[in-house]
CSV table of C-alpha atoms in Angstrom, one decimal:
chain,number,residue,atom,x,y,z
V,1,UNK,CA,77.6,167.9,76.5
V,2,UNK,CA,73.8,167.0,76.2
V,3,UNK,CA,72.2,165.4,78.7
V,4,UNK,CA,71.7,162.1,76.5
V,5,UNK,CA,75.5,162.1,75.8
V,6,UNK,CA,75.9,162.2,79.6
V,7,UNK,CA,74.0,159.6,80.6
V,8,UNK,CA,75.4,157.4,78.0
V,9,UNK,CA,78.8,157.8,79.2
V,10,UNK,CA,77.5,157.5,82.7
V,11,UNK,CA,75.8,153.8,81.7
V,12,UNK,CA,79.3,153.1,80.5
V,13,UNK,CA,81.7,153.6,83.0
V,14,UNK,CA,79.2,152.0,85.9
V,15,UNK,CA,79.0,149.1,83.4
V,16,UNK,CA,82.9,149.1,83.4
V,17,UNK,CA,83.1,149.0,87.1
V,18,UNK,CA,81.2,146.8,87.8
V,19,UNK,CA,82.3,144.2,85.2
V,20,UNK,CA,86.1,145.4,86.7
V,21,UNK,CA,84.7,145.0,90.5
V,22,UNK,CA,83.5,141.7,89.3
V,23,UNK,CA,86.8,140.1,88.0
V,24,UNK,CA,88.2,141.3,90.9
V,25,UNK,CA,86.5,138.9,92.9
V,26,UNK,CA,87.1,136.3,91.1
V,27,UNK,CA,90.8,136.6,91.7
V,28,UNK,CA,90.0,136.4,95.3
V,29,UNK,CA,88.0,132.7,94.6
V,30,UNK,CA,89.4,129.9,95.2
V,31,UNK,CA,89.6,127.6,92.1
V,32,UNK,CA,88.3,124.0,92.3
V,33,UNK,CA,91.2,121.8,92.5
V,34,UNK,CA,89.7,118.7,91.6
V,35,UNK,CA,91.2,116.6,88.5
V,36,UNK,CA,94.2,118.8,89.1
V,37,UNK,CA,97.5,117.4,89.0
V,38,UNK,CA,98.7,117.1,92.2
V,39,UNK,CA,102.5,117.9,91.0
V,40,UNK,CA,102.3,119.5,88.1
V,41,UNK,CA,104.8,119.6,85.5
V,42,UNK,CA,106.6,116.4,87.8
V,43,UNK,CA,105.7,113.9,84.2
V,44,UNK,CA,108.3,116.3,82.7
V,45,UNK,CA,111.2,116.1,85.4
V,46,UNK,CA,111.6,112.9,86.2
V,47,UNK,CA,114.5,112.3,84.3
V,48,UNK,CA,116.3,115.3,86.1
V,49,UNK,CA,115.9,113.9,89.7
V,50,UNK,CA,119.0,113.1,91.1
V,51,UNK,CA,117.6,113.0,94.8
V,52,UNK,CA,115.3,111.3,96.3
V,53,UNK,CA,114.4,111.3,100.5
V,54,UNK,CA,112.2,110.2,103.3
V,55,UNK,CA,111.9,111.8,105.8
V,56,UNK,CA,109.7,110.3,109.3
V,57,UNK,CA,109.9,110.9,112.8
V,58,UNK,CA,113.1,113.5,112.8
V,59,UNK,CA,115.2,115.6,111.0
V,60,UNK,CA,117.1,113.5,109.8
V,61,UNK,CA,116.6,111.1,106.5
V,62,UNK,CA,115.6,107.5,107.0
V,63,UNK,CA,116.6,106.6,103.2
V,64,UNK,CA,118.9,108.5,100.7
V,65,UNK,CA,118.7,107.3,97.4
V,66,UNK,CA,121.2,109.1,94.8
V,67,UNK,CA,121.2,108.3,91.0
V,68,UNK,CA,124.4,107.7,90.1
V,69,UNK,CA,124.1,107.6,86.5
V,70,UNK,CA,121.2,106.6,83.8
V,71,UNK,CA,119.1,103.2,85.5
V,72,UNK,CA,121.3,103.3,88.7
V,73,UNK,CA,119.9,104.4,92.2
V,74,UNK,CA,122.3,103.7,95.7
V,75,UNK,CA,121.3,103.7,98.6
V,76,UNK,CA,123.3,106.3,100.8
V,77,UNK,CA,122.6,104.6,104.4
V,78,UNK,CA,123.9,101.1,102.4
V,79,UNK,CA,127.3,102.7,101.0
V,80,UNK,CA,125.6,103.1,97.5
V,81,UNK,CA,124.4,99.6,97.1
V,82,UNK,CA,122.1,99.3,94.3
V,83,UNK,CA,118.5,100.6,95.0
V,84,UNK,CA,115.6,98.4,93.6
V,85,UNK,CA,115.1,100.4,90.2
V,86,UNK,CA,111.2,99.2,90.0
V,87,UNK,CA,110.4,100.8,93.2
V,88,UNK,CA,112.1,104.0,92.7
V,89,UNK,CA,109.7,103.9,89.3
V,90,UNK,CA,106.6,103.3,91.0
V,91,UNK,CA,107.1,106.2,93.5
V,92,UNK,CA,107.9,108.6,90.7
V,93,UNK,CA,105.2,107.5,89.1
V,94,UNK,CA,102.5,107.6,91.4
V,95,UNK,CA,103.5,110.8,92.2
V,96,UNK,CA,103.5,112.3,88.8
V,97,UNK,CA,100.5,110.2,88.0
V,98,UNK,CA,98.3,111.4,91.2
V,99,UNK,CA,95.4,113.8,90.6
V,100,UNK,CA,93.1,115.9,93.1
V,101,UNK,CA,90.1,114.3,94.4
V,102,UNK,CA,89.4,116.7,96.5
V,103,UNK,CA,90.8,119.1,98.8
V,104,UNK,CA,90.5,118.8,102.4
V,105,UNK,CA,91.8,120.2,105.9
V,106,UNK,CA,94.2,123.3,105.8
V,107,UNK,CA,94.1,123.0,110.2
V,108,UNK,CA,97.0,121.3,111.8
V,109,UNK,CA,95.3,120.6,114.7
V,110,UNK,CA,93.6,118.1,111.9
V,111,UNK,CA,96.5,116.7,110.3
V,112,UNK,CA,97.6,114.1,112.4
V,113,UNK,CA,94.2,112.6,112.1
V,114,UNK,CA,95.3,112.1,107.9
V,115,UNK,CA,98.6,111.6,108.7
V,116,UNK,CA,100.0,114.5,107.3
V,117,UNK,CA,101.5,116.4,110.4
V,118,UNK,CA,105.1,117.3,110.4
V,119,UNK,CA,107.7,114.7,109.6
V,120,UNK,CA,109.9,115.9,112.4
V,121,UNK,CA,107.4,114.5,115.0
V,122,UNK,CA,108.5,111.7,116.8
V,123,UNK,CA,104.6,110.1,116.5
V,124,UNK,CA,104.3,111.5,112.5
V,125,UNK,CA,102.6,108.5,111.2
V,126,UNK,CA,103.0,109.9,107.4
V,127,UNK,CA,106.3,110.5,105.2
V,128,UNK,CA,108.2,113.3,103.7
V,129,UNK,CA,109.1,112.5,100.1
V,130,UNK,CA,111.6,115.3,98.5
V,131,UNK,CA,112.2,114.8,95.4
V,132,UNK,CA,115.6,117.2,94.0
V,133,UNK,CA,116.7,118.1,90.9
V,134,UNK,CA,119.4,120.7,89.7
V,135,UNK,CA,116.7,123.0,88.9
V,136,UNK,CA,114.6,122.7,92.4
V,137,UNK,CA,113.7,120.5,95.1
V,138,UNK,CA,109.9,119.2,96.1
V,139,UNK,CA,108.7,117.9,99.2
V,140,UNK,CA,105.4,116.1,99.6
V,141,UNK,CA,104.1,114.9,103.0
V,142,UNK,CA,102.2,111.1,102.5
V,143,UNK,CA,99.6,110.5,104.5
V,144,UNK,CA,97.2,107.4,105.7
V,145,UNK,CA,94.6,106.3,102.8
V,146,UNK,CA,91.0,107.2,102.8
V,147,UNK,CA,88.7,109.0,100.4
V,148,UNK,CA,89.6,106.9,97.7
V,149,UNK,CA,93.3,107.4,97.4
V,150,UNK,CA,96.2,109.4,99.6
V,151,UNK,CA,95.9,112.0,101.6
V,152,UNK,CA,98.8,114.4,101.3
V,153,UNK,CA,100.3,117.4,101.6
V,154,UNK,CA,102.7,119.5,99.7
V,155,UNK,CA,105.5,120.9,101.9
V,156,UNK,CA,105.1,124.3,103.3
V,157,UNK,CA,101.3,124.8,102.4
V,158,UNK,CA,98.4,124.4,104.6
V,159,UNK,CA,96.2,122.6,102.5
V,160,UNK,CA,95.8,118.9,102.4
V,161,UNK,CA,94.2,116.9,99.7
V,162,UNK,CA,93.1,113.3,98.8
V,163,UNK,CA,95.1,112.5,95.3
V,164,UNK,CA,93.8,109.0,93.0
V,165,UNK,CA,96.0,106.5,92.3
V,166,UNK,CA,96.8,105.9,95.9
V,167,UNK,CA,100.5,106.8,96.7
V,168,UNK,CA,102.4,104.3,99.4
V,169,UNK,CA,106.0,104.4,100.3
V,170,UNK,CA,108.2,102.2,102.8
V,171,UNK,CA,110.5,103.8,104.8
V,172,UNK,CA,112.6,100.3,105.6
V,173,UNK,CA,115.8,100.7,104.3
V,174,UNK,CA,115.8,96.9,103.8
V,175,UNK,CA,112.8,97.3,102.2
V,176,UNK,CA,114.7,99.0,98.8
V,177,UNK,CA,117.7,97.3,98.1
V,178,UNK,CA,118.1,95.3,94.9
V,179,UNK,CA,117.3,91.6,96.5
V,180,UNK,CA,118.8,90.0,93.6
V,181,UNK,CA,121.9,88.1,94.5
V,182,UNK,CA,122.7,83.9,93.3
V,183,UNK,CA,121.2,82.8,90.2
V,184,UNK,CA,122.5,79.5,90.1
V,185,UNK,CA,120.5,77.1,87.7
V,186,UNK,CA,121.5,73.2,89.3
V,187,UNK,CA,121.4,71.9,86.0
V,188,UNK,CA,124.5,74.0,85.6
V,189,UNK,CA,126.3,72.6,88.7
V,190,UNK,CA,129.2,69.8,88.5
V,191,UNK,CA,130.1,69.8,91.9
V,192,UNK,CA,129.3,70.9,95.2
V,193,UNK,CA,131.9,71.1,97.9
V,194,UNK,CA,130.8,72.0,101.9
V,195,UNK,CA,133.1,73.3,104.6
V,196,UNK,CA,131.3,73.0,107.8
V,197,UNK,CA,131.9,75.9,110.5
V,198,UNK,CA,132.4,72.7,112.6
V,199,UNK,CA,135.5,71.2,110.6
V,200,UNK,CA,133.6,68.5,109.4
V,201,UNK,CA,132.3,68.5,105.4
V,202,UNK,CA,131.4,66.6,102.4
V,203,UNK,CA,131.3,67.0,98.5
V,204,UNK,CA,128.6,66.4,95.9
V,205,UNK,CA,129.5,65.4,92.4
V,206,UNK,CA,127.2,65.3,89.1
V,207,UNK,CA,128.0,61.7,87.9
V,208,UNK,CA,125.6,60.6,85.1
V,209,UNK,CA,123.3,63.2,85.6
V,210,UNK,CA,122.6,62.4,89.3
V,211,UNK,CA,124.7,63.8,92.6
V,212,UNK,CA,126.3,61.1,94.8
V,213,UNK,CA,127.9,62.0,97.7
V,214,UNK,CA,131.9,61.5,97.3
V,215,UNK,CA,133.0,59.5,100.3
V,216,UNK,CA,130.6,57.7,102.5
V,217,UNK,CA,131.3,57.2,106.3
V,218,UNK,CA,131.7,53.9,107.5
V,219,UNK,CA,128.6,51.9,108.6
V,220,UNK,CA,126.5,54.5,106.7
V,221,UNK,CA,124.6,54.5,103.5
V,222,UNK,CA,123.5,57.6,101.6
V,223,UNK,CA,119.5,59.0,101.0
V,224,UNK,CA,118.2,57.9,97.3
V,225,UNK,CA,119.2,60.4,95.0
V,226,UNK,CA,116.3,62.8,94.7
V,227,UNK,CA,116.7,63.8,98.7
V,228,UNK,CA,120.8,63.8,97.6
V,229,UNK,CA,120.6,66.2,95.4
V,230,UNK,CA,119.6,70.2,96.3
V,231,UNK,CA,116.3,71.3,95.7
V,232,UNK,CA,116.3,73.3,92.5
V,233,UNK,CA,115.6,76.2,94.2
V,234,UNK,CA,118.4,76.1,96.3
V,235,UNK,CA,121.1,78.2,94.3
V,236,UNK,CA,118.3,79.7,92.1
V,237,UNK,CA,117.3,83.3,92.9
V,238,UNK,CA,118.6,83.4,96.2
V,239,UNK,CA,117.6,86.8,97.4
V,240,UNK,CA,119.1,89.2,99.7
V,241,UNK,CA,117.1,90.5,102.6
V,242,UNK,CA,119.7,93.1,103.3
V,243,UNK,CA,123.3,94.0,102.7
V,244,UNK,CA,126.4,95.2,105.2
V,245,UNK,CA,129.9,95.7,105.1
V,246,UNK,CA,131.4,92.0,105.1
V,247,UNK,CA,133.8,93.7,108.4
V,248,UNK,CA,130.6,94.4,110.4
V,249,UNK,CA,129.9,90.9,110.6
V,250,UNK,CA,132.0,87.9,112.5
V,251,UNK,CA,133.0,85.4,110.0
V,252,UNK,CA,136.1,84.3,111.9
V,253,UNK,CA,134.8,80.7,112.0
V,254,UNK,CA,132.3,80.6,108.8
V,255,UNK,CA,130.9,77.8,106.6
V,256,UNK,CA,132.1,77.9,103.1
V,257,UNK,CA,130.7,76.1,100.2
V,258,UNK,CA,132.2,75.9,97.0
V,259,UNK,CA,130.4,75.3,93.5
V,260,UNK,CA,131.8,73.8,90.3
V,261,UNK,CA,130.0,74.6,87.4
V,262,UNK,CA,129.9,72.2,84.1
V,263,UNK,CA,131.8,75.3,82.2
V,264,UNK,CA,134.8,75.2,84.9
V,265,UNK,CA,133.7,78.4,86.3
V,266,UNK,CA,133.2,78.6,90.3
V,267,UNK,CA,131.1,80.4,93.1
V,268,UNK,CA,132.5,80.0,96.6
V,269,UNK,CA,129.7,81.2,99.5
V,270,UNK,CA,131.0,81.9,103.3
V,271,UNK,CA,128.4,81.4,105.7
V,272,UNK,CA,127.8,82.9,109.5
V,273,UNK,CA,124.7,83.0,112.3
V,274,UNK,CA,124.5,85.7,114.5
V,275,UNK,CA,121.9,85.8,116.6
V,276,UNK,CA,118.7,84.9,114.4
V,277,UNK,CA,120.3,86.5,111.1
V,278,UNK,CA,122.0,84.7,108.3
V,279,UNK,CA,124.7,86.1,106.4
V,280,UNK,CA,126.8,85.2,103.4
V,281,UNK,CA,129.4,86.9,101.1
V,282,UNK,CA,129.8,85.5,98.0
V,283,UNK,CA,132.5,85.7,95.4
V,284,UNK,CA,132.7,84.5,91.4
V,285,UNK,CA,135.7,83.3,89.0
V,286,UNK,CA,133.4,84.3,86.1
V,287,UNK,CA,131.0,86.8,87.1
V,288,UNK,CA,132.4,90.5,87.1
V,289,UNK,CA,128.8,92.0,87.8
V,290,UNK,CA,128.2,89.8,91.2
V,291,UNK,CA,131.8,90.5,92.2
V,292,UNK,CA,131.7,94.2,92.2
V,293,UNK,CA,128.1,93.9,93.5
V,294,UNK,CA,129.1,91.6,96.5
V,295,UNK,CA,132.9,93.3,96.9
V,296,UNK,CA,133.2,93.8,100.8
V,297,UNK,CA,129.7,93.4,101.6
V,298,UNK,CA,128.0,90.7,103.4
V,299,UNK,CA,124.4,89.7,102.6
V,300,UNK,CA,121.3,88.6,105.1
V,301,UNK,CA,119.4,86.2,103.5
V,302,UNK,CA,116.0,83.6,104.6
V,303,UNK,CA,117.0,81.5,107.3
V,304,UNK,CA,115.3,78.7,105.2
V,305,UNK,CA,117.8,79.9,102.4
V,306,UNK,CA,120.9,79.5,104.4
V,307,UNK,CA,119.4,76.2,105.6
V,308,UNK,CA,119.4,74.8,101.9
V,309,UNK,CA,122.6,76.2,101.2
V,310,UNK,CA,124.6,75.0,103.9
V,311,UNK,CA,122.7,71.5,104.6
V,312,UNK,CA,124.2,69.0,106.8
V,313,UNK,CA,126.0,65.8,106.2
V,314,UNK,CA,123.2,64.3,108.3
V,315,UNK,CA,120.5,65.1,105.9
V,316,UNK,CA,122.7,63.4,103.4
V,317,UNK,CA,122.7,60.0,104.7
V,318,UNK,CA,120.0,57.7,105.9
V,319,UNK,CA,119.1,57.6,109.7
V,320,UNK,CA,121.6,55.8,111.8
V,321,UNK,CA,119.9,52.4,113.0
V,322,UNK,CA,118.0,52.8,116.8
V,323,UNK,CA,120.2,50.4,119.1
V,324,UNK,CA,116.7,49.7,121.2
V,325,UNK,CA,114.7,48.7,118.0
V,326,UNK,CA,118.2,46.5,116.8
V,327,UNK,CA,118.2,45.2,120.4
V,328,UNK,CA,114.3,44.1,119.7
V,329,UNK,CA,114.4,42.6,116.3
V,330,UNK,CA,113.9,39.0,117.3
V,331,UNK,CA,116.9,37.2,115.2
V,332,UNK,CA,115.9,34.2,112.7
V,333,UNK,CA,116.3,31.3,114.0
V,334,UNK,CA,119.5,29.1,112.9
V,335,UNK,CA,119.3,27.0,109.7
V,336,UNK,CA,119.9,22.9,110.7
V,337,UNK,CA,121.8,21.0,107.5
């Protein structure tokens, strides 16, 4: 071999190791995160998850939602009642939507101070999302906001990051049930009967287009007929602020008001108060969906609800004359022929 031919081939194979010894160290680099997909390939999956839980402050879940078929999320710690379907989308969402702004901390001694320390601890100020799938199962630790969007962490790595669009979750069950309940439009209602818890009662009937109250007690009259009739708000979108099993709650003396529509079909409402809550089942001649929604389950609603539900005869009539002020009323003098 000449000596040119040597060196040549000498040149080469330093050029090759060093162009190998470079590459190597790029492997050892860490890549820039940023613009990233937090959860990559999540867009995909969605419509596989069957699971979804939270996780805060324990071991065990505080919410279980399960998708029992197409459009249709329970909620475990509510006996499967129906899970708001718009929030379940806008978790799933913003976490398939959310992108790395940047990374940050990979300490724990730092990650209570974003609020993604373990879930487990009793003062964890963040929440564990998992989101399963028959494939595989995802866990992501939400944190406080800051830096322009979340922090979070993905479950069983160090490294925290701050992902745009901001991701929030409740971890109230209340806060995820389906709220809708009585849709009642008034203009649809012929009749109106109440039951007081008390005994005492009264019935409301459409005559002419206006309510008037059925049977008047002696020596009283009745309010005009725009405070007679309900609000039209009252039996419209009635929401429920949380749902039990009808037998956890005392209705052995309830209210119970029963509604006539103009089409002959009926809604009858039972009504109880314990302690500051209001609670009502309900039940339908006509209406299959509310029926199997409402079947052994009672429902807290708005103290102001239950208030306009279940009104008084009192607020029916006018005020009962003040025997001082009657006592006072000088009396006209008597006509002479």
């Amino acid at each position: 071999m000449t000596p040119r031919r040597f060196l040549l081939l000498l040149v080469t194979s330093l050029v090759v190791i060093a162009g190998a010894m470079y590459l190597s160290s790029l492997r050892h680099l860490d890549r820039d995160p940023r613009g990233e997909m937090f959860l990559g390939g999540l867009q995909t999956q969605l419509d596989s998850i069957t699971d979804i839980r939270l996780r805060k402050g324990g071991s065990a879940p505080v919410l279980s939602l399960h998708r029992n078929e197409p459009g249709h999320w329970g909620i475990a710690e509510r006996d499967n009642y129906p899970a708001d379907l718009s929030k379940v989308r806008r978790l799933l969402l913003a976490l398939s939507d959310a992108k790395v702004v940047e990374e940050k901390t990979s300490n724990p001694a730092n990650y209570a101070n974003l609020g993604v320390e373990d879930p487990q601890s009793a003062a964890a100020s963040g929440v564990e999302v998992t989101l399963q799938s028959p494939a595989k199962s995802v866990s992501v630790i939400i944190g406080r906001m800051g830096g322009g969007g979340s922090f979070v962490r993905r479950g069983g790595e160090a490294k925290s990051f701050v992902v745009d669009p901001a991701v929030s979750v409740d971890t109230g069950v209340r806060d995820w049930i389906d709220t809708r309940l009585i849709d009642i439009p008034l203009e649809k209602i012929q009749r109106i009967h109440l039951k007081a818890a008390d005994g005492t009662g009264y019935a409301l009937s459409r005559v002419a287009g206006s309510f008037t109250l059925d049977a008047v007690p002696a020596g009283r009259e009745t309010n005009d007929a725009a405070t007679l009739a309900p609000a039209p708000t009252t039996f419209n979108a009635v929401p429920a602020d949380d749902v039990a099993a009808a037998t956890s709650i005392d209705f052995a003396k309830p209210a119970v008001l029963d509604i006539t529509l103009l089409d002959g079909s009926s809604y009858s409402i039972s009504g109880t108060v314990i302690a500051d809550k209001h609670w009502i089942t309900v039940t339908a001649s006509k209406d299959d969906a509310l029926n199997t929604r409402a079947h052994g389950r009672a429902f807290e609603v708005a103290g102001y609800r239950y208030e306009a539900l279940f009104r008084p005869l009192e607020q029916l009539l006018k005020p009962k004359p003040n025997k001082a002020t009657a006592a006072a009323t000088p009396k006209p003098p008597p006509k002479h022929p």
